[in-house]
XYZ file of C-alpha atoms in Angstrom:
699
model
C -5.162 13.270 -5.472
C -1.877 12.504 -3.684
C -1.374 9.131 -2.050
C 1.805 8.612 -0.091
C 3.266 5.141 0.121
C 6.373 5.919 2.169
C 7.644 8.544 4.621
C 8.477 11.801 2.901
C 11.950 12.293 1.484
C 12.238 15.938 0.333
C 13.955 16.602 -2.967
C 16.667 18.649 -1.201
C 17.771 15.660 0.912
C 21.589 15.314 0.847
C 22.894 12.471 -1.331
C 22.722 9.112 0.378
C 25.938 7.284 1.100
C 25.125 4.261 -1.045
C 22.830 3.363 -3.911
C 21.965 0.295 -1.815
C 20.388 2.516 0.867
C 16.841 1.259 1.537
C 15.486 4.823 1.570
C 16.030 4.976 -2.207
C 13.517 2.215 -2.865
C 9.771 2.196 -2.530
C 8.183 -1.056 -1.480
C 6.835 -2.948 -4.480
C 3.631 -4.158 -2.771
C 2.718 -0.745 -1.375
C 3.431 0.862 -4.737
C 1.204 -1.693 -6.456
C -1.539 -1.043 -3.913
C -1.392 2.684 -4.594
C -1.976 2.077 -8.295
C -5.581 1.353 -7.369
C -6.049 4.850 -5.969
C -5.274 6.128 -9.458
C -7.797 3.703 -10.939
C -10.356 4.854 -8.364
C -9.687 8.456 -9.357
C -11.144 7.605 -12.778
C -14.369 6.596 -11.010
C -14.427 9.990 -9.327
C -13.669 11.948 -12.516
C -16.792 13.673 -13.839
C -15.236 13.895 -17.309
C -15.589 10.107 -17.605
C -19.007 8.715 -18.684
C -21.048 7.571 -15.689
C -21.235 3.829 -16.361
C -17.519 3.815 -17.188
C -16.891 5.410 -13.787
C -18.807 2.512 -12.254
C -16.562 0.125 -14.151
C -13.401 1.814 -12.838
C -14.723 1.471 -9.289
C -15.258 -2.242 -9.854
C -11.810 -2.624 -11.432
C -10.219 -1.081 -8.348
C -12.157 -3.577 -6.183
C -11.196 -6.556 -8.362
C -7.570 -5.421 -8.395
C -7.619 -5.248 -4.603
C -8.983 -8.801 -4.446
C -6.137 -10.023 -6.646
C -3.629 -8.031 -4.616
C -4.642 -9.903 -1.469
C -4.824 -13.253 -3.255
C -1.315 -12.930 -4.687
C 0.820 -10.157 -3.202
C -0.406 -10.283 0.416
C -0.610 -14.073 0.270
C 3.000 -14.282 -0.905
C 4.090 -11.869 1.831
C 2.508 -14.031 4.525
C 4.329 -17.001 3.034
C 7.597 -15.024 3.111
C 6.916 -14.093 6.735
C 6.385 -17.757 7.649
C 9.664 -18.714 5.970
C 11.582 -15.867 7.614
C 12.762 -14.442 4.293
C 15.027 -11.400 4.357
C 13.771 -7.912 3.418
C 14.113 -6.658 -0.150
C 15.888 -3.551 -1.434
C 13.619 -1.282 0.608
C 14.775 -2.917 3.858
C 11.235 -3.608 5.062
C 10.506 -6.958 6.699
C 7.391 -8.837 5.503
C 5.628 -8.215 8.845
C 6.180 -4.472 8.492
C 4.884 -4.459 4.931
C 1.784 -6.445 5.933
C 1.025 -3.930 8.668
C 1.352 -1.029 6.229
C -0.758 -2.885 3.676
C -3.593 -3.109 6.196
C -3.546 0.630 6.854
C -3.257 1.563 3.202
C -5.849 -0.957 2.055
C -8.233 0.308 4.739
C -7.887 3.798 3.250
C -8.592 2.402 -0.213
C -11.648 0.432 0.934
C -13.019 3.500 2.694
C -12.510 5.580 -0.467
C -14.178 2.910 -2.622
C -17.332 2.796 -0.513
C -17.445 6.577 -0.185
C -17.321 6.730 -3.979
C -20.121 4.165 -4.254
C -22.426 5.415 -1.498
C -21.832 9.128 -1.814
C -21.078 9.674 -5.499
C -21.862 6.946 -8.019
C -25.008 5.394 -6.568
C -26.788 8.779 -6.311
C -25.519 9.863 -9.738
C -26.717 6.634 -11.316
C -30.136 7.016 -9.672
C -30.406 10.531 -11.037
C -29.612 9.140 -14.497
C -32.351 6.508 -14.160
C -30.165 3.564 -13.152
C -31.139 2.640 -9.610
C -29.414 0.127 -7.358
C -31.963 0.009 -4.570
C -30.968 -0.332 -0.920
C -33.071 -2.408 1.474
C -34.495 0.612 3.268
C -35.754 2.104 -0.013
C -37.875 -0.867 -1.179
C -41.562 -0.062 -1.408
C -44.277 -2.595 -0.566
C -44.641 -3.818 -4.140
C -40.913 -4.264 -4.639
C -40.539 -6.074 -1.330
C -43.433 -8.422 -2.156
C -41.877 -9.301 -5.535
C -38.424 -9.845 -4.002
C -39.884 -12.118 -1.298
C -41.534 -14.195 -4.005
C -38.275 -14.252 -5.969
C -36.407 -15.359 -2.840
C -38.830 -18.205 -2.193
C -38.960 -19.388 -5.811
C -35.418 -18.784 -7.127
C -33.074 -18.489 -4.170
C -34.264 -20.502 -1.194
C -34.408 -23.864 -3.049
C -30.641 -23.785 -3.667
C -29.575 -22.624 -0.199
C -28.274 -24.965 2.496
C -28.162 -23.061 5.788
C -25.912 -24.611 8.411
C -26.492 -24.196 12.126
C -23.259 -24.255 14.106
C -23.126 -26.788 16.941
C -20.852 -29.681 17.980
C -22.299 -31.827 15.180
C -21.930 -29.039 12.618
C -18.548 -27.323 12.913
C -17.775 -24.211 10.920
C -18.056 -25.046 7.217
C -15.356 -24.572 4.633
C -15.798 -21.145 3.059
C -14.842 -20.776 -0.585
C -12.509 -17.961 -1.632
C -14.377 -14.672 -2.270
C -17.807 -16.313 -1.906
C -20.764 -14.407 -0.454
C -21.864 -15.618 2.981
C -24.248 -14.523 5.724
C -23.588 -15.225 9.397
C -26.920 -15.327 11.248
C -27.563 -14.843 14.983
C -30.538 -16.937 16.143
C -32.679 -17.249 19.257
C -35.173 -19.976 20.119
C -35.283 -23.718 19.421
C -35.653 -25.624 16.210
C -37.954 -28.610 15.545
C -35.505 -30.970 17.320
C -35.291 -28.767 20.366
C -31.789 -27.544 19.565
C -31.013 -24.066 20.847
C -30.160 -21.496 18.233
C -26.884 -19.648 18.286
C -25.087 -18.999 15.010
C -25.733 -20.219 11.489
C -24.002 -19.648 8.173
C -25.797 -19.236 4.845
C -23.584 -19.663 1.812
C -24.692 -18.166 -1.520
C -23.963 -20.652 -4.317
C -22.085 -19.193 -7.256
C -24.975 -20.222 -9.490
C -27.043 -17.347 -8.087
C -26.826 -13.937 -9.781
C -25.201 -11.346 -7.527
C -27.242 -8.546 -9.122
C -31.017 -8.982 -9.561
C -32.923 -6.817 -12.039
C -36.491 -5.931 -11.066
C -39.199 -6.038 -13.736
C -40.248 -2.577 -14.878
C -43.871 -3.496 -14.127
C -42.892 -3.986 -10.482
C -40.338 -1.271 -9.966
C -41.539 1.453 -12.321
C -38.159 1.895 -13.977
C -36.373 -0.037 -16.760
C -33.045 -0.148 -14.938
C -33.688 -1.007 -11.283
C -31.479 -3.512 -9.463
C -30.809 -4.985 -6.035
C -27.851 -6.890 -4.629
C -28.332 -10.565 -3.848
C -26.674 -9.866 -0.491
C -29.493 -7.422 0.373
C -32.152 -10.001 -0.517
C -30.446 -12.723 1.537
C -30.048 -10.466 4.560
C -33.666 -9.305 4.390
C -35.379 -12.656 4.007
C -32.941 -14.952 5.817
C -35.570 -15.573 8.518
C -37.487 -17.652 5.947
C -34.755 -20.269 6.353
C -35.257 -20.615 10.134
C -38.990 -21.022 10.829
C -39.906 -20.874 14.498
C -36.691 -19.090 15.424
C -35.949 -15.409 15.770
C -33.216 -13.831 13.680
C -31.435 -11.301 15.892
C -28.919 -10.279 13.243
C -27.647 -11.189 9.782
C -24.229 -10.002 8.613
C -22.650 -10.598 5.241
C -18.994 -11.563 5.065
C -16.414 -12.673 2.549
C -13.014 -14.270 3.036
C -10.142 -13.859 0.573
C -7.618 -16.661 0.345
C -4.108 -17.030 -1.011
C -4.524 -18.115 -4.648
C -0.891 -18.604 -5.620
C -0.433 -22.223 -6.658
C 2.840 -23.582 -5.305
C 3.929 -26.583 -7.359
C 7.476 -27.825 -6.827
C 8.170 -28.619 -10.458
C 11.363 -30.491 -9.692
C 9.480 -32.845 -7.371
C 6.632 -33.802 -9.721
C 6.665 -36.120 -12.707
C 3.830 -34.401 -14.563
C 3.214 -30.697 -14.030
C -0.184 -30.842 -15.743
C -1.439 -33.502 -13.316
C 0.081 -31.668 -10.365
C -1.640 -28.434 -11.355
C -4.973 -30.203 -11.779
C -4.668 -31.473 -8.209
C -3.717 -28.021 -6.923
C -6.617 -26.335 -8.707
C -9.113 -28.554 -6.875
C -8.109 -27.011 -3.567
C -7.239 -23.478 -4.679
C -10.486 -22.007 -3.330
C -9.666 -23.237 0.172
C -6.044 -22.192 0.646
C -4.907 -20.055 3.554
C -7.098 -17.036 4.362
C -5.529 -13.576 4.077
C -8.443 -11.132 4.462
C -11.903 -10.973 6.067
C -14.491 -8.465 4.861
C -17.540 -8.144 7.084
C -20.562 -5.905 7.467
C -19.751 -2.739 9.367
C -22.363 -3.323 12.089
C -21.366 -6.921 12.892
C -20.782 -7.379 16.660
C -17.171 -7.722 17.783
C -17.649 -11.173 19.313
C -18.821 -12.583 15.961
C -15.899 -10.953 14.178
C -13.535 -12.578 16.676
C -15.195 -15.955 16.068
C -14.673 -15.596 12.323
C -11.077 -14.453 12.698
C -10.345 -17.431 14.940
C -11.944 -19.819 12.467
C -9.927 -18.429 9.552
C -6.714 -18.184 11.609
C -6.444 -14.444 11.003
C -5.405 -11.601 13.266
C -7.019 -8.209 13.722
C -5.093 -6.512 10.921
C -6.754 -8.800 8.371
C -10.330 -7.601 8.958
C -12.041 -4.864 6.925
C -15.455 -3.578 7.990
C -17.615 -2.748 4.987
C -20.261 -0.052 4.615
C -22.150 -1.739 1.807
C -22.081 -5.042 -0.081
C -18.922 -7.068 0.568
C -18.878 -8.030 -3.098
C -19.089 -4.480 -4.464
C -17.214 -5.419 -7.635
C -20.276 -7.454 -8.718
C -22.120 -4.214 -9.489
C -20.117 -4.226 -12.727
C -22.928 -6.443 -14.084
C -25.081 -3.305 -14.204
C -22.757 -1.961 -16.911
C -23.634 -4.887 -19.181
C -27.334 -4.949 -18.299
C -28.004 -1.269 -18.995
C -28.335 -0.262 -22.661
C -27.494 3.422 -22.272
C -24.757 4.248 -24.807
C -24.697 7.895 -23.736
C -23.414 6.748 -20.323
C -20.505 4.814 -21.840
C -17.442 5.580 -23.908
C -18.345 6.075 -27.559
C -17.672 2.955 -29.637
C -14.615 2.818 -31.868
C -13.696 0.731 -34.884
C -10.161 -0.637 -34.974
C -8.269 0.024 -38.183
C -8.188 -2.980 -40.496
C -4.900 -3.897 -42.116
C -4.906 -3.252 -45.841
C -3.754 -6.267 -47.833
C -4.434 -8.778 -45.058
C -6.092 -11.131 -47.543
C -2.539 -12.115 -48.569
C -0.530 -11.968 -45.340
C 2.587 -13.772 -46.563
C 2.898 -11.477 -49.564
C 2.326 -8.428 -47.354
C 4.910 -9.387 -44.728
C 7.325 -10.534 -47.419
C 7.450 -6.980 -48.784
C 8.413 -5.471 -45.424
C 7.770 -5.387 -41.685
C 4.230 -4.601 -40.504
C 3.349 -3.028 -37.139
C 0.044 -3.359 -35.288
C -0.788 -1.054 -32.390
C -3.677 -2.547 -30.435
C -6.488 -1.849 -29.780
C -6.326 0.948 -32.352
C -5.218 -1.544 -35.004
C -7.356 -4.665 -35.222
C -6.078 -7.980 -33.869
C -7.689 -9.851 -36.773
C -4.506 -9.884 -38.955
C -2.904 -12.206 -36.380
C -5.867 -14.568 -36.692
C -5.827 -14.159 -40.462
C -2.148 -15.058 -40.693
C -2.798 -18.254 -38.742
C -5.865 -19.070 -40.840
C -3.934 -18.635 -44.062
C -1.032 -20.659 -42.675
C -3.384 -23.487 -41.698
C -4.777 -23.665 -45.249
C -1.632 -22.895 -47.269
C -0.107 -26.052 -48.798
C 3.336 -24.382 -48.800
C 3.358 -23.955 -45.002
C 5.274 -26.758 -43.307
C 5.367 -25.812 -39.633
C 3.788 -23.452 -37.095
C 5.191 -22.779 -33.631
C 3.529 -20.527 -31.059
C 3.719 -19.569 -27.392
C 0.441 -19.364 -25.495
C 0.307 -17.613 -22.111
C -3.238 -16.232 -21.898
C -5.542 -17.047 -24.791
C -9.028 -17.369 -23.293
C -11.348 -20.366 -23.033
C -12.793 -20.153 -26.546
C -9.721 -18.909 -28.341
C -9.806 -18.579 -32.143
C -6.014 -18.924 -31.998
C -6.373 -22.417 -30.580
C -8.968 -23.315 -33.222
C -6.600 -22.283 -36.011
C -3.740 -24.310 -34.537
C -6.016 -27.335 -34.319
C -7.095 -26.835 -37.930
C -3.484 -26.523 -39.039
C -2.601 -29.807 -37.353
C -5.582 -31.514 -38.970
C -4.373 -30.192 -42.322
C -1.053 -31.958 -41.845
C 1.119 -29.087 -40.654
C 3.724 -29.689 -37.990
C 2.335 -27.604 -35.122
C 4.043 -26.921 -31.802
C 2.427 -24.953 -28.987
C 4.405 -23.877 -25.930
C 1.631 -23.603 -23.342
C 2.379 -21.914 -20.036
C 0.213 -23.791 -17.556
C 1.135 -21.480 -14.684
C -0.412 -18.320 -16.127
C -2.047 -17.039 -12.957
C -5.840 -17.545 -12.856
C -5.736 -19.033 -16.380
C -4.341 -22.411 -15.347
C -7.640 -24.233 -15.789
C -8.316 -22.696 -19.212
C -4.783 -23.466 -20.347
C -5.027 -27.077 -19.206
C -8.276 -27.381 -21.136
C -7.042 -26.119 -24.472
C -3.716 -27.948 -24.057
C -5.719 -31.189 -23.938
C -7.654 -30.204 -27.064
C -4.452 -29.320 -28.905
C -2.852 -32.643 -28.043
C -5.946 -34.564 -29.136
C -5.697 -32.827 -32.533
C -2.070 -33.858 -32.981
C -0.391 -30.620 -31.884
C 2.902 -31.103 -30.081
C 2.322 -29.371 -26.747
C 5.303 -28.248 -24.682
C 4.900 -27.000 -21.117
C 7.950 -24.761 -21.108
C 10.967 -24.932 -18.820
C 10.996 -26.153 -15.220
C 11.337 -23.170 -12.896
C 10.782 -20.522 -15.590
C 7.411 -19.299 -16.791
C 7.299 -18.883 -20.554
C 5.962 -15.352 -20.911
C 7.364 -14.614 -24.393
C 4.893 -13.817 -27.193
C 6.109 -15.479 -30.398
C 4.599 -16.999 -33.520
C 6.785 -18.672 -36.154
C 5.597 -19.982 -39.513
C 7.902 -21.929 -41.844
C 6.885 -21.756 -45.521
C 8.488 -23.198 -48.642
C 8.956 -20.560 -51.338
C 10.802 -21.059 -54.631
C 12.551 -24.154 -53.378
C 13.759 -22.692 -50.099
C 12.364 -22.225 -46.613
C 11.340 -18.801 -45.382
C 10.368 -17.888 -41.836
C 7.537 -15.518 -40.984
C 7.349 -14.197 -37.433
C 4.967 -12.329 -35.194
C 6.388 -10.881 -31.969
C 4.296 -8.996 -29.454
C 4.196 -7.207 -26.142
C 0.805 -8.700 -25.243
C -0.979 -12.027 -25.134
C -2.560 -13.932 -28.008
C -6.003 -13.096 -26.682
C -8.450 -11.444 -29.057
C -10.554 -10.194 -26.123
C -7.842 -8.300 -24.260
C -6.573 -6.968 -27.590
C -9.655 -4.683 -27.465
C -8.863 -3.548 -23.926
C -5.046 -3.404 -23.629
C -2.554 -1.226 -25.461
C 0.029 -3.497 -27.066
C 2.372 -3.699 -30.040
C 2.740 -6.558 -32.494
C 5.349 -6.843 -35.243
C 5.148 -9.048 -38.331
C 8.501 -9.652 -39.987
C 10.263 -11.988 -42.374
C 13.704 -10.671 -41.405
C 16.026 -13.708 -41.721
C 18.040 -13.075 -38.553
C 14.980 -12.434 -36.400
C 13.333 -15.520 -37.875
C 16.377 -17.633 -37.066
C 16.535 -16.239 -33.520
C 12.892 -17.128 -32.900
C 13.509 -20.590 -34.347
C 16.422 -21.105 -31.913
C 14.332 -19.984 -28.934
C 11.602 -22.474 -29.844
C 14.228 -25.200 -30.178
C 15.528 -24.303 -26.752
C 12.063 -24.431 -25.203
C 11.076 -27.750 -26.699
C 14.319 -29.650 -27.002
C 16.433 -29.050 -23.885
C 18.939 -27.248 -26.110
C 22.162 -25.749 -24.725
C 22.696 -22.008 -24.407
C 22.210 -20.249 -27.726
C 23.636 -17.103 -29.237
C 21.009 -14.804 -30.758
C 21.857 -12.123 -33.308
C 18.909 -9.757 -32.926
C 16.742 -10.790 -29.992
C 17.457 -10.420 -26.308
C 16.121 -13.229 -24.149
C 15.398 -13.745 -20.468
C 16.804 -15.262 -18.379
C 20.049 -15.101 -20.400
C 20.753 -11.826 -22.232
C 17.865 -9.408 -21.625
C 18.866 -8.299 -18.140
C 22.462 -7.773 -19.184
C 21.349 -6.114 -22.430
C 19.271 -3.544 -20.550
C 22.112 -2.822 -18.105
C 24.626 -2.399 -20.950
C 22.370 0.052 -22.774
C 21.845 2.108 -19.621
C 25.621 2.112 -19.050
C 26.183 3.194 -22.663
C 23.982 6.252 -22.106
C 25.844 6.901 -18.848
C 29.180 6.940 -20.683
C 27.778 9.238 -23.384
C 26.763 11.714 -20.670
C 30.137 11.504 -18.943
C 31.833 12.205 -22.256
C 29.682 15.284 -22.835
C 27.516 13.743 -25.551
C 23.713 13.732 -25.671
C 22.249 10.979 -23.492
C 18.604 10.047 -23.117
C 16.523 7.073 -21.910
C 12.758 6.647 -22.210
C 11.178 3.362 -21.179
C 7.531 2.358 -20.991
C 6.424 -0.661 -18.990
C 3.909 -1.978 -16.487
C 6.151 -2.223 -13.440
C 9.744 -1.673 -12.292
C 11.514 -3.216 -9.309
C 14.736 -4.953 -10.434
C 17.412 -3.535 -8.074
C 20.357 -3.682 -10.488
C 18.381 -1.838 -13.153
C 17.271 0.779 -10.600
C 20.847 1.344 -9.466
C 22.009 1.605 -13.084
C 19.342 4.255 -13.703
C 20.478 6.128 -10.583
C 24.088 6.117 -11.843
C 22.913 7.319 -15.252
C 20.989 10.147 -13.609
C 24.054 11.112 -11.565
C 26.034 11.281 -14.828
C 23.463 13.642 -16.323
C 21.319 11.312 -18.446
C 17.775 12.617 -18.837
C 15.450 9.711 -18.077
C 11.685 9.406 -18.485
C 9.957 6.280 -17.224
C 6.313 5.594 -18.078
C 5.355 2.967 -15.503
C 1.694 2.049 -15.206
C 1.757 0.281 -11.853
C 4.373 -0.506 -9.217
C 7.633 1.432 -9.302
C 10.266 0.996 -6.600
C 12.588 3.699 -7.991
C 12.413 6.978 -6.059
C 12.723 9.957 -8.442
C 13.751 13.498 -7.615
C 16.354 12.730 -4.933
C 19.143 15.313 -5.002
C 22.443 13.857 -6.121
C 20.830 10.579 -7.112
C 17.720 10.766 -9.252
C 16.905 14.402 -9.961
C 17.223 13.655 -13.696
C 14.574 10.919 -13.557
C 10.851 11.509 -14.056
C 8.290 8.744 -13.552
C 4.739 8.990 -14.829
C 1.767 6.638 -14.834
C -1.005 6.759 -17.445
C -4.515 5.620 -16.484
C -7.074 5.850 -19.280
C -9.785 4.061 -21.184
C -7.468 1.160 -22.077
C -5.059 -0.719 -19.839
C -1.531 0.398 -20.666
C 0.396 -2.774 -21.428
C 3.091 -2.299 -24.076
C 6.745 -2.398 -23.123
C 9.007 -0.116 -25.168
C 12.641 0.751 -24.373
C 14.278 3.686 -26.177
C 17.939 4.698 -25.809
C 19.223 7.864 -27.513
C 22.674 6.389 -28.256
C 24.264 9.671 -29.320
C 21.972 10.216 -32.298
C 21.661 6.581 -33.377
C 18.603 5.542 -31.366
C 18.113 1.997 -30.169
C 14.421 1.073 -29.920
C 13.264 -2.252 -28.491
C 9.876 -3.792 -27.730
C 9.433 -6.595 -25.244
C 7.145 -8.974 -23.424
C 9.079 -8.143 -20.242
C 8.750 -5.450 -17.617
C 11.820 -4.428 -15.647
C 10.853 -6.726 -12.800
C 13.086 -9.298 -11.135
C 10.785 -12.134 -12.212
C 10.669 -11.010 -15.877
C 14.370 -10.390 -16.277
C 15.711 -13.270 -14.204
C 13.080 -15.990 -13.708
C 11.009 -16.079 -16.897
C 11.448 -16.838 -20.571
C 10.925 -13.472 -22.273
C 11.851 -11.929 -25.598
C 12.875 -8.419 -26.511
C 13.026 -7.491 -30.170
C 14.443 -4.525 -32.092
C 12.356 -2.437 -34.471
C 14.691 -2.328 -37.472
C 12.574 -0.546 -40.073
C 13.265 3.202 -39.617
C 9.724 4.247 -40.516
C 8.165 1.770 -38.117
C 10.647 2.740 -35.390
C 9.666 6.385 -35.903
C 5.998 5.418 -35.613
C 6.575 3.467 -32.388
C 8.526 6.390 -30.942
C 5.849 8.905 -31.906
C 2.891 6.819 -30.706
C 4.254 5.259 -27.499
C 6.897 7.720 -26.310
C 6.405 11.286 -27.539
C 2.635 10.917 -27.418
C 2.620 9.587 -23.848
C 5.132 12.130 -22.576
C 2.791 14.868 -23.811
C -0.253 13.478 -21.960
C -1.536 16.042 -19.462
C -5.026 14.627 -18.870
C -4.481 11.000 -17.809
C -0.932 11.237 -16.481
C 0.206 11.051 -12.853
C 3.757 11.988 -11.850
C 5.538 10.123 -9.064
C 6.969 12.451 -6.429
C 10.043 11.925 -4.255
C 7.840 11.243 -1.217
C 5.966 8.415 -2.964
C 2.799 10.351 -3.756
C 1.421 10.746 -7.277
C 0.342 14.164 -8.546
C -2.186 14.257 -11.360
C -0.951 16.458 -14.192
C -3.034 19.301 -15.576
C -2.491 21.273 -18.808
C -0.172 24.228 -18.303
C -1.484 27.652 -19.313
C -1.130 28.009 -23.050
C -0.781 24.264 -23.601
C -3.746 22.381 -25.057
C -5.087 19.340 -23.200
C -3.701 16.085 -24.550
C -4.746 12.490 -23.916
C -2.382 9.930 -25.455
C -5.076 7.310 -25.913
C -7.600 9.764 -27.337
C -4.977 10.999 -29.790
C -4.382 7.427 -30.986
C -8.111 6.803 -31.340
C -8.388 9.939 -33.477
C -5.311 9.351 -35.637
C -5.575 5.578 -36.151
C -9.264 4.764 -35.796
C -10.499 8.016 -37.282
């Protein structure tokens, strides 16, 4: 499946005059949008278990929602402000126009997958999501009763007239616009009405087996509302009922330098988040044009913001079927993460040498166990931790609270602006403060995205620092779903570096000099550029030169240009980039030595690993940061070396060699912007990087 994001640039194109030429850069938003075609391809792949394919479809829909809430919303803001184009040279208005066309292709492919592939396949497997025209008399009678008893009492239909202007519509909520004829009890003429579905109502309704005849039969709430909406307007005739959904900008814009208390400011912003500026309208395919125009006018949208839908506007809600259906043969086989031997004595274990965890193949529980032991250990004096995404009921937070209650000095650097987790983070920040934890909200203007845990323990009359550094969040739930690396170490220099970073975050400290860690926004960007330049010089001097980097996204222009110069010098470069990549590989004279691949599998690829050959003395780093402008220049991030040779060899084998050998879940970025799915070459066995890790680590 090839999905072009930009006009074709053949690999035999003559070298461009400048590495600043816009033709050398893909647009970040369009590249991110195309990632969802690769996710959707998993839903279309018959090798994937059926209910997992359904889940991939829903993930692609949810990702598209977030894309409009954040990326498209930010672009409209940039357009309003008249901001200049980025490296690709495309103005925001041009990008928005291309987004509409590309997103329309994606939406069409999603509903084709649902209507033509997955829904029939699920029905054949005994999991039926019944359409309105397939309900039999018994099913319809039960659903009418359900509507009257469970749905209608919580609905508040609103007729539109001078006394009832168009209501506020909550972001991504399910709504029905109804066309009416006749007069109501007060003699008012019917025209249009809006029925809003409260979020308390289930979007997927399971029919009793005694009614439907099958154990796994479901209907969409939207179908029930559309069918029985006339019950809400007695004495009037319903001429049409059309579901719609509006997506709004969800990026909270708090001017931190203009507020006295960021927590209070965010609380105020969160109240209105669901009603920010509209960016997209999804509406039933058969809705008349005049009604669509009315909705567009109400939401202050133009024609390129509307998407006509052949199915439920909230298709991603069908993911509930995955959880409701107990059919293990239709899902990925379960796996058991490897437990860390010796974790009952974490300080002793880490004191003997560095320990690596590779999630989700290695269990996340040692991180929780280290905190639990630290909270109870009388020799532990202080605990410091960054929290970006931790979840609402986080065991991490509970352990920090317990540690504070046990008299430890506990500091938590809580990033309140973690997108879509602001409310959860505000909640547990309050709980931490109530328990006596010193809560720090990071640095004005810079999100704290670093993943660090520091424990100070008194041993034999001296203080020793124990550290955990990771590429992912301190979230035990996502640790089962994301691939990430975590390193436990008691290395004195790393411990001191982490201590200095915490001091800087909490104490308004001056610039610091770190011995082992690289840190954004100070040394990480420059450190990456210097390492790329070092490989470039090796190549120019005729020595071996190699770069392999794995990350989630790449768009920082200086890094891209440095990689182009390295390629021109002869450095062989492999980039494993899950999502957006603005670098254009395969351009003659510029990037023919660069390959870019994306891995889409059972788990979300999330670890960031940078490997530089360094003329036979490899330099291997792990980081919380992608090579994005925001991560390298506008966030607090950490990047840490893997110093133990055996652990470094393991990281290289598991995250680099293993992923470069993947020929089942890998997509290669072409010079024209399309992605080609790789297939095993003749004579080469099929290889899935994630499956290999499941087999070798989880057994």
